[in-house]
Tab-separated table of C-alpha atoms in Angstrom:
chain	number	residue	atom	x	y	z
A	1	MET	CA	-40.846	121.299	-33.003
A	2	LYS	CA	-42.651	118.101	-32.244
A	3	LYS	CA	-40.200	116.163	-34.323
A	4	LEU	CA	-37.238	117.806	-32.632
A	5	TRP	CA	-38.720	117.045	-29.207
A	6	LYS	CA	-39.169	113.374	-30.104
A	7	LEU	CA	-35.582	113.113	-31.375
A	8	TRP	CA	-34.202	114.747	-28.223
A	9	LYS	CA	-36.272	112.422	-26.019
A	10	LYS	CA	-35.051	109.303	-27.847
A	11	ARG	CA	-31.451	110.439	-27.457
A	12	LYS	CA	-31.930	111.096	-23.753
A	13	ASN	CA	-33.494	107.678	-23.191
A	14	GLY	CA	-30.670	105.975	-25.089
A	15	LYS	CA	-28.012	107.601	-22.968
A	16	THR	CA	-29.844	106.511	-19.791
A	17	LYS	CA	-29.969	102.893	-20.847
A	18	ILE	CA	-26.311	102.886	-21.750
A	19	GLY	CA	-25.447	104.479	-18.387
A	20	LYS	CA	-27.365	101.839	-16.487
A	21	LYS	CA	-25.543	99.107	-18.317
A	22	ARG	CA	-22.204	100.648	-17.442
A	23	ILE	CA	-23.106	101.020	-13.746
A	24	TRP	CA	-24.302	97.384	-13.536
A	25	LYS	CA	-21.132	96.229	-15.217
A	26	LYS	CA	-19.014	98.123	-12.687
A	27	LYS	CA	-20.938	96.547	-9.797
A	28	ILE	CA	-20.318	93.041	-11.188
A	29	GLU	CA	-16.622	93.804	-11.592
A	30	LYS	CA	-16.384	95.002	-7.978
A	31	LYS	CA	-18.221	91.907	-6.735
A	32	GLU	CA	-15.894	89.633	-8.693
A	33	LYS	CA	-12.889	91.409	-7.184
A	34	ARG	CA	-14.293	90.980	-3.677
A	35	ASN	CA	-14.960	87.275	-4.315
A	36	SER	CA	-11.458	86.860	-5.653
A	37	LYS	CA	-9.971	88.433	-2.526
A	38	LEU	CA	-12.183	86.263	-0.291
A	39	GLU	CA	-11.103	83.141	-2.134
A	40	LYS	CA	-7.462	84.084	-1.653
A	41	ILE	CA	-8.033	84.688	2.065
A	42	LEU	CA	-9.825	81.352	2.447
A	43	ILE	CA	-7.072	79.525	0.592
A	44	PHE	CA	-4.453	81.184	2.800
A	45	PHE	CA	-6.232	80.281	6.055
A	46	SER	CA	-6.950	76.732	4.855
A	47	PHE	CA	-3.316	76.218	3.981
A	48	SER	CA	-2.242	77.695	7.319
A	49	LEU	CA	-4.676	75.430	9.199
A	50	ILE	CA	-3.360	72.374	7.378
A	51	LEU	CA	0.209	73.357	8.250
A	52	PHE	CA	-0.770	73.912	11.893
A	53	LEU	CA	-2.564	70.568	12.150
A	54	LEU	CA	0.392	68.867	10.497
A	55	PHE	CA	2.712	70.543	13.001
A	56	VAL	CA	0.527	69.413	15.924
A	57	PHE	CA	0.389	65.863	14.544
A	58	VAL	CA	4.178	65.734	14.211
A	59	ILE	CA	4.683	67.121	17.729
A	60	LEU	CA	2.171	64.782	19.373
A	61	PHE	CA	2.308	61.556	17.438
A	62	VAL	CA	5.440	61.259	15.321
A	63	PRO	CA	8.446	59.797	17.210
A	64	LYS	CA	11.538	61.945	17.218
A	65	PHE	CA	14.989	60.768	16.155
A	66	LYS	CA	15.665	57.130	16.960
A	67	THR	CA	17.983	56.371	19.852
A	68	ASN	CA	18.813	53.287	21.882
A	69	SER	CA	19.534	55.283	25.004
A	70	ASP	CA	16.757	55.216	27.593
A	71	VAL	CA	16.588	57.755	30.385
A	72	GLU	CA	15.492	56.905	33.919
A	73	VAL	CA	13.000	59.437	35.230
A	74	TYR	CA	11.553	59.613	38.730
A	75	ILE	CA	8.221	61.320	39.368
A	76	GLN	CA	7.686	62.025	43.055
A	77	GLU	CA	4.313	61.591	44.668
A	78	GLY	CA	2.378	64.861	44.685
A	79	SER	CA	4.347	66.434	41.799
A	80	SER	CA	2.435	69.147	39.952
A	81	LEU	CA	2.029	69.077	36.173
A	82	SER	CA	4.534	71.903	35.769
A	83	GLN	CA	7.050	70.050	37.957
A	84	VAL	CA	6.622	66.932	35.827
A	85	ALA	CA	7.142	69.061	32.713
A	86	ASP	CA	10.343	70.513	34.216
A	87	ILE	CA	11.700	67.022	34.955
A	88	LEU	CA	10.918	65.718	31.474
A	89	TYR	CA	12.387	68.810	29.828
A	90	GLU	CA	15.604	68.640	31.868
A	91	LYS	CA	15.987	64.946	30.953
A	92	GLY	CA	15.516	65.758	27.257
A	93	ILE	CA	12.329	63.689	26.958
A	94	ILE	CA	10.178	66.583	25.720
A	95	LYS	CA	11.091	69.635	23.645
A	96	SER	CA	8.412	71.988	24.921
A	97	LYS	CA	7.076	72.194	28.448
A	98	GLU	CA	4.202	74.399	27.307
A	99	ILE	CA	2.952	71.952	24.677
A	100	PHE	CA	3.253	69.048	27.151
A	101	ILE	CA	1.168	70.925	29.735
A	102	LEU	CA	-1.362	72.106	27.130
A	103	TYR	CA	-1.854	68.627	25.649
A	104	THR	CA	-2.147	66.925	29.053
A	105	LYS	CA	-4.784	69.455	30.132
A	106	LEU	CA	-6.693	69.189	26.850
A	107	ILE	CA	-7.134	65.426	27.303
A	108	GLY	CA	-8.062	65.944	30.972
A	109	ARG	CA	-5.206	63.871	32.417
A	110	GLU	CA	-3.261	66.487	34.371
A	111	ARG	CA	-4.251	64.809	37.670
A	112	ASN	CA	-3.709	61.229	36.483
A	113	ILE	CA	0.075	61.121	36.222
A	114	LYS	CA	1.363	58.396	38.553
A	115	LYS	CA	4.448	58.520	40.721
A	116	GLY	CA	7.383	56.187	40.240
A	117	TYR	CA	10.477	55.408	38.204
A	118	TYR	CA	10.071	55.396	34.433
A	119	LYS	CA	12.357	54.366	31.614
A	120	LEU	CA	11.683	56.876	28.819
A	121	SER	CA	13.409	57.648	25.553
A	122	PRO	CA	14.002	61.024	23.893
A	123	SER	CA	12.678	59.388	20.709
A	124	TYR	CA	9.197	58.880	22.193
A	125	SER	CA	6.362	61.014	20.859
A	126	LEU	CA	4.622	63.326	23.302
A	127	VAL	CA	1.502	61.155	23.281
A	128	HIS	CA	3.595	58.066	24.058
A	129	VAL	CA	5.254	59.819	26.998
A	130	VAL	CA	1.939	61.018	28.462
A	131	ASN	CA	0.350	57.575	28.040
A	132	LYS	CA	3.180	55.926	29.964
A	133	LEU	CA	2.917	58.418	32.813
A	134	VAL	CA	-0.877	58.179	32.988
A	135	ASN	CA	-0.968	54.370	32.755
A	136	GLY	CA	1.707	54.046	35.425
A	137	GLU	CA	4.066	51.986	33.252
A	138	ASN	CA	6.762	52.206	35.914
A	139	LEU	CA	10.239	50.809	35.616
A	140	SER	CA	9.926	47.239	36.883
A	141	ILE	CA	12.661	45.086	38.359
A	142	LYS	CA	12.608	41.312	37.891
A	143	ILE	CA	12.942	39.719	41.321
A	144	THR	CA	13.120	35.955	41.875
A	145	ILE	CA	12.344	34.578	45.336
A	146	PRO	CA	13.708	31.007	45.330
A	147	GLU	CA	11.865	28.141	46.976
A	148	GLY	CA	13.102	27.312	50.448
A	149	VAL	CA	14.422	30.747	51.443
A	150	SER	CA	13.790	32.339	54.837
A	151	LEU	CA	12.488	35.816	55.611
A	152	LYS	CA	16.024	37.035	56.247
A	153	GLU	CA	17.131	35.748	52.860
A	154	ILE	CA	14.120	37.322	51.146
A	155	GLY	CA	14.892	40.630	52.858
A	156	ALA	CA	18.495	40.475	51.646
A	157	ILE	CA	17.402	39.795	48.045
A	158	LEU	CA	14.939	42.680	48.074
A	159	GLU	CA	17.377	45.114	49.677
A	160	GLU	CA	20.008	44.270	47.076
A	161	ARG	CA	17.692	44.742	44.090
A	162	LEU	CA	15.328	47.449	45.326
A	163	ASN	CA	15.484	50.623	47.363
A	164	ILE	CA	14.113	49.075	50.561
A	165	SER	CA	15.343	48.390	54.091
A	166	LYS	CA	15.864	44.743	55.020
A	167	ASP	CA	15.471	45.569	58.703
A	168	LEU	CA	12.175	47.382	58.170
A	169	PHE	CA	10.950	44.528	55.951
A	170	LEU	CA	11.756	41.986	58.692
A	171	LYS	CA	10.088	44.175	61.313
A	172	TYR	CA	6.850	44.198	59.331
A	173	CYS	CA	7.073	40.421	58.862
A	174	THR	CA	7.722	39.538	62.504
A	175	ASP	CA	6.004	42.213	64.595
A	176	SER	CA	2.716	40.720	65.836
A	177	ASN	CA	0.751	43.937	65.251
A	178	TYR	CA	1.891	44.232	61.634
A	179	VAL	CA	1.432	40.504	61.038
A	180	SER	CA	-2.165	40.720	62.278
A	181	SER	CA	-2.881	43.673	59.997
A	182	PHE	CA	-1.449	41.878	56.971
A	183	LEU	CA	-3.373	38.663	57.662
A	184	LYS	CA	-6.703	40.134	58.772
A	185	GLU	CA	-8.341	39.400	55.419
A	186	TYR	CA	-7.033	35.803	55.509
A	187	LYS	CA	-8.327	34.894	58.981
A	188	GLU	CA	-10.564	32.170	57.593
A	189	PHE	CA	-7.493	30.138	56.669
A	190	PHE	CA	-6.224	30.083	60.242
A	191	GLY	CA	-9.471	29.535	62.094
A	192	GLY	CA	-9.010	32.810	63.954
A	193	LYS	CA	-5.521	31.992	65.271
A	194	ILE	CA	-3.114	34.294	63.448
A	195	PRO	CA	0.548	33.164	63.142
A	196	MET	CA	3.207	35.113	65.010
A	197	SER	CA	5.265	35.639	61.872
A	198	LEU	CA	4.938	35.796	58.097
A	199	GLU	CA	7.744	33.250	57.730
A	200	GLY	CA	6.614	30.698	55.157
A	201	TYR	CA	3.731	32.803	53.844
A	202	LEU	CA	5.558	34.868	51.216
A	203	PHE	CA	5.240	32.825	48.068
A	204	PRO	CA	8.507	31.966	46.258
A	205	SER	CA	8.224	32.964	42.598
A	206	THR	CA	9.402	35.505	40.023
A	207	TYR	CA	7.918	38.973	40.317
A	208	PHE	CA	8.185	42.195	38.337
A	209	LEU	CA	8.114	44.919	40.966
A	210	PRO	CA	8.155	48.707	40.529
A	211	LYS	CA	11.539	50.137	41.409
A	212	ASP	CA	10.042	52.519	43.960
A	213	ILE	CA	7.899	49.893	45.717
A	214	LYS	CA	7.812	50.014	49.508
A	215	GLU	CA	8.261	47.221	52.052
A	216	LYS	CA	4.577	46.884	52.931
A	217	GLU	CA	3.553	46.805	49.294
A	218	ILE	CA	5.974	43.953	48.563
A	219	ILE	CA	4.664	41.950	51.522
A	220	GLU	CA	1.075	42.410	50.356
A	221	ILE	CA	1.939	41.211	46.830
A	222	LEU	CA	3.793	38.093	48.033
A	223	LEU	CA	1.080	37.279	50.578
A	224	LYS	CA	-1.674	37.636	48.017
A	225	GLU	CA	0.186	35.308	45.655
A	226	PHE	CA	0.629	32.723	48.425
A	227	PHE	CA	-3.080	32.422	49.205
A	228	LYS	CA	-3.945	32.573	45.514
A	229	GLN	CA	-1.680	29.577	44.885
A	230	ILE	CA	-3.149	27.691	47.844
A	231	LEU	CA	-6.704	28.056	46.574
A	232	SER	CA	-5.710	27.337	42.983
A	233	ASN	CA	-3.616	24.204	43.637
A	234	PHE	CA	-5.280	22.779	46.757
A	235	PRO	CA	-9.022	23.481	46.524
A	236	ASP	CA	-9.770	20.609	48.961
A	237	TYR	CA	-7.042	21.424	51.461
A	238	LYS	CA	-9.480	21.726	54.390
A	239	GLU	CA	-10.737	18.155	53.996
A	240	ASP	CA	-7.192	16.847	53.455
A	241	LEU	CA	-5.927	18.575	56.608
A	242	LYS	CA	-8.794	17.122	58.667
A	243	LYS	CA	-7.816	13.619	57.580
A	244	ILE	CA	-4.213	14.178	58.634
A	245	GLY	CA	-5.121	16.081	61.783
A	246	LEU	CA	-3.228	19.285	61.047
A	247	SER	CA	-4.193	22.951	61.181
A	248	PHE	CA	-3.450	25.308	58.312
A	249	ASN	CA	-0.442	26.815	60.092
A	250	GLU	CA	0.908	23.347	61.009
A	251	TRP	CA	0.644	22.389	57.354
A	252	ILE	CA	2.870	25.291	56.321
A	253	ILE	CA	5.360	24.585	59.143
A	254	LEU	CA	5.749	20.919	58.196
A	255	ALA	CA	5.969	21.750	54.497
A	256	SER	CA	8.795	24.202	55.218
A	257	ILE	CA	10.723	21.483	57.075
A	258	VAL	CA	10.223	19.043	54.207
A	259	GLU	CA	11.409	21.755	51.808
A	260	LYS	CA	14.737	22.049	53.621
A	261	GLU	CA	15.213	18.304	54.198
A	262	ALA	CA	14.296	16.989	50.740
A	263	LYS	CA	16.716	17.232	47.845
A	264	ILE	CA	14.803	15.251	45.227
A	265	ASP	CA	11.078	15.439	44.530
A	266	ARG	CA	10.229	11.748	44.800
A	267	GLU	CA	11.353	11.709	48.449
A	268	ARG	CA	9.202	14.630	49.582
A	269	PRO	CA	6.098	12.472	50.367
A	270	LEU	CA	8.312	9.941	52.216
A	271	ILE	CA	9.948	12.619	54.364
A	272	ALA	CA	6.516	14.155	54.994
A	273	GLY	CA	5.315	10.700	56.056
A	274	VAL	CA	8.177	10.313	58.535
A	275	PHE	CA	7.415	13.602	60.303
A	276	ILE	CA	3.652	13.013	60.395
A	277	ASN	CA	4.173	9.483	61.749
A	278	ARG	CA	6.529	10.777	64.451
A	279	LEU	CA	4.043	13.460	65.500
A	280	LYS	CA	1.274	10.872	65.800
A	281	LYS	CA	3.454	8.648	67.976
A	282	GLY	CA	4.584	11.544	70.145
A	283	TYR	CA	8.226	11.430	69.029
A	284	MET	CA	10.393	14.489	68.663
A	285	LEU	CA	10.839	15.477	65.040
A	286	GLN	CA	14.638	15.628	65.353
A	287	SER	CA	15.023	17.654	62.175
A	288	CYS	CA	18.439	19.142	61.507
A	289	ALA	CA	16.755	21.766	59.314
A	290	THR	CA	14.960	23.366	62.259
A	291	VAL	CA	18.278	23.736	64.101
A	292	GLU	CA	20.022	25.069	61.014
A	293	TYR	CA	17.325	27.749	60.860
A	294	LEU	CA	18.688	29.122	64.134
A	295	TYR	CA	22.074	29.502	62.472
A	296	ASP	CA	20.603	31.017	59.282
A	297	PHE	CA	21.332	27.708	57.489
A	298	LYS	CA	25.056	28.454	57.605
A	299	LYS	CA	26.015	25.453	59.787
A	300	ASN	CA	26.833	22.647	57.410
A	301	PRO	CA	27.318	20.061	58.687
A	302	LEU	CA	25.780	20.458	62.122
A	303	LEU	CA	27.897	19.326	65.052
A	304	TYR	CA	26.523	17.506	68.100
A	305	LYS	CA	27.240	20.578	70.226
A	306	ASP	CA	25.056	22.619	67.854
A	307	LEU	CA	22.124	20.394	68.797
A	308	GLU	CA	22.374	21.580	72.398
A	309	ILE	CA	21.131	25.076	71.625
A	310	ASP	CA	18.119	25.923	73.770
A	311	SER	CA	15.331	27.056	71.475
A	312	PRO	CA	11.800	25.920	70.598
A	313	TYR	CA	13.150	25.548	67.061
A	314	ASN	CA	15.505	22.802	68.304
A	315	THR	CA	13.369	19.754	67.558
A	316	TYR	CA	16.039	17.562	69.172
A	317	LYS	CA	15.127	19.143	72.517
A	318	TYR	CA	11.469	20.073	72.204
A	319	TYR	CA	8.481	17.998	71.161
A	320	GLY	CA	6.050	19.035	68.504
A	321	LEU	CA	6.469	21.597	65.770
A	322	PRO	CA	8.625	24.732	65.874
A	323	PRO	CA	6.751	28.016	66.464
A	324	THR	CA	6.806	29.085	62.802
A	325	PRO	CA	7.755	27.768	59.382
A	326	ILE	CA	11.478	27.879	58.709
A	327	CYS	CA	11.305	28.914	55.040
A	328	SER	CA	8.945	29.513	52.130
A	329	PRO	CA	7.910	26.023	50.982
A	330	SER	CA	7.327	25.019	47.379
A	331	LEU	CA	4.022	23.712	46.072
A	332	LYS	CA	5.592	20.234	45.891
A	333	SER	CA	6.395	20.267	49.605
A	334	LEU	CA	2.913	21.537	50.434
A	335	GLU	CA	1.450	18.717	48.344
A	336	ALA	CA	3.712	16.161	50.032
A	337	ILE	CA	2.188	16.953	53.457
A	338	LEU	CA	-1.328	16.427	52.097
A	339	GLN	CA	-0.289	13.169	50.444
A	340	PRO	CA	2.337	11.570	52.710
A	341	LYS	CA	3.685	8.108	51.975
A	342	GLY	CA	5.185	5.228	53.929
A	343	ASP	CA	5.152	4.044	57.525
A	344	TYR	CA	8.735	5.064	58.191
A	345	LEU	CA	9.895	6.804	61.361
A	346	PHE	CA	13.516	7.606	60.469
A	347	PHE	CA	15.648	8.709	57.570
A	348	VAL	CA	19.327	9.460	57.153
A	349	SER	CA	21.203	11.206	54.359
A	350	ASN	CA	23.223	9.200	51.854
A	351	ASN	CA	25.299	12.331	51.139
A	352	ASP	CA	24.207	12.332	47.484
A	353	GLY	CA	20.831	14.006	47.831
A	354	THR	CA	18.989	10.784	48.617
A	355	HIS	CA	18.028	9.257	51.975
A	356	THR	CA	17.662	5.836	53.535
A	357	PHE	CA	14.313	5.363	55.285
A	358	SER	CA	13.801	3.054	58.268
A	359	LYS	CA	10.807	1.794	60.246
A	360	THR	CA	12.658	0.989	63.474
A	361	TYR	CA	15.435	2.600	65.455
A	362	GLU	CA	17.590	-0.509	65.019
A	363	GLU	CA	17.288	-0.235	61.239
A	364	HIS	CA	18.096	3.426	61.492
A	365	LEU	CA	21.276	2.702	63.485
A	366	LYS	CA	22.354	0.153	60.898
A	367	ALA	CA	21.719	2.682	58.149
A	368	GLN	CA	23.835	5.213	59.979
A	369	GLY	CA	26.567	2.654	60.598
A	370	TYR	CA	26.576	1.788	56.925
A	371	LYS	CA	27.336	5.381	56.074
A	372	ARG	CA	30.386	5.338	58.304
């Protein structure tokens, strides 16, 4: 019996060990299956994430089809982000308003889009479009203000090239209240006496101006450039003016007259010398250019009856300088006033751009007679 009991016990123990091995094996198999499923899920999500990121990269950064056609877009002041998205979508600049809005908000620039005209292309990437709008890369117009033009001529140029009013521009430039407001930060140049007009103070040069720029903004830009050029090119102008006996405003007035009288650069200091010498001696300037200013420089040649016009700009009738400059002078004319030459009192045109200069009235009459 004891032997039978021992045999039965051994058999029972053997079956138990075998059962445990089988159970453990099943657990390992289940775990391996779970790991396999998890790996497949991870691979799927990783692949999906890569595809999504690739899609986002293409949408945001990769330019679309190439095209040479640019589209002009105008963003009004105060436009909401959704309104901007509508405009861009309607113009074919973006393909999805939702993605444009989402991206702009994600980078925190929804309130930084600037108003104005823009030249955009349907081939631009979304990032490129947003950067242009945020940086204010407006559509600029190249405007050239020639040397020697008057306020009226500047107004006509600006009205032709930009969406501004010539009349409103001239009002800002000639109304004493507006003039004072524009020149308040430049009072030190005038010694407290502000000019009655901005004639002569809008610097002639080439500018790149936003298409939607307003009249006051243009005036501020041209004024700023004028005083910048003065300080840059004539750092000792105060001392030079003291030597000559002219105020800042008188300097600009005389330079504007020289600008209209001189045709070649080498004569500018000589013409400047004539006018300064005449002022010192108490003579009338007798400049045809100041009279032509009254006729918008359209009277050529002037007739003797034209010289009878009653105006403080008629330097054949009134002593001293005219009330304002008559044009925007060049740097060369401004320099000529600070460095005048000669002891001449008269000059007459040779009808070829040059002049004959005389020290006495008798010489001047002979020079005039020679022309006839």
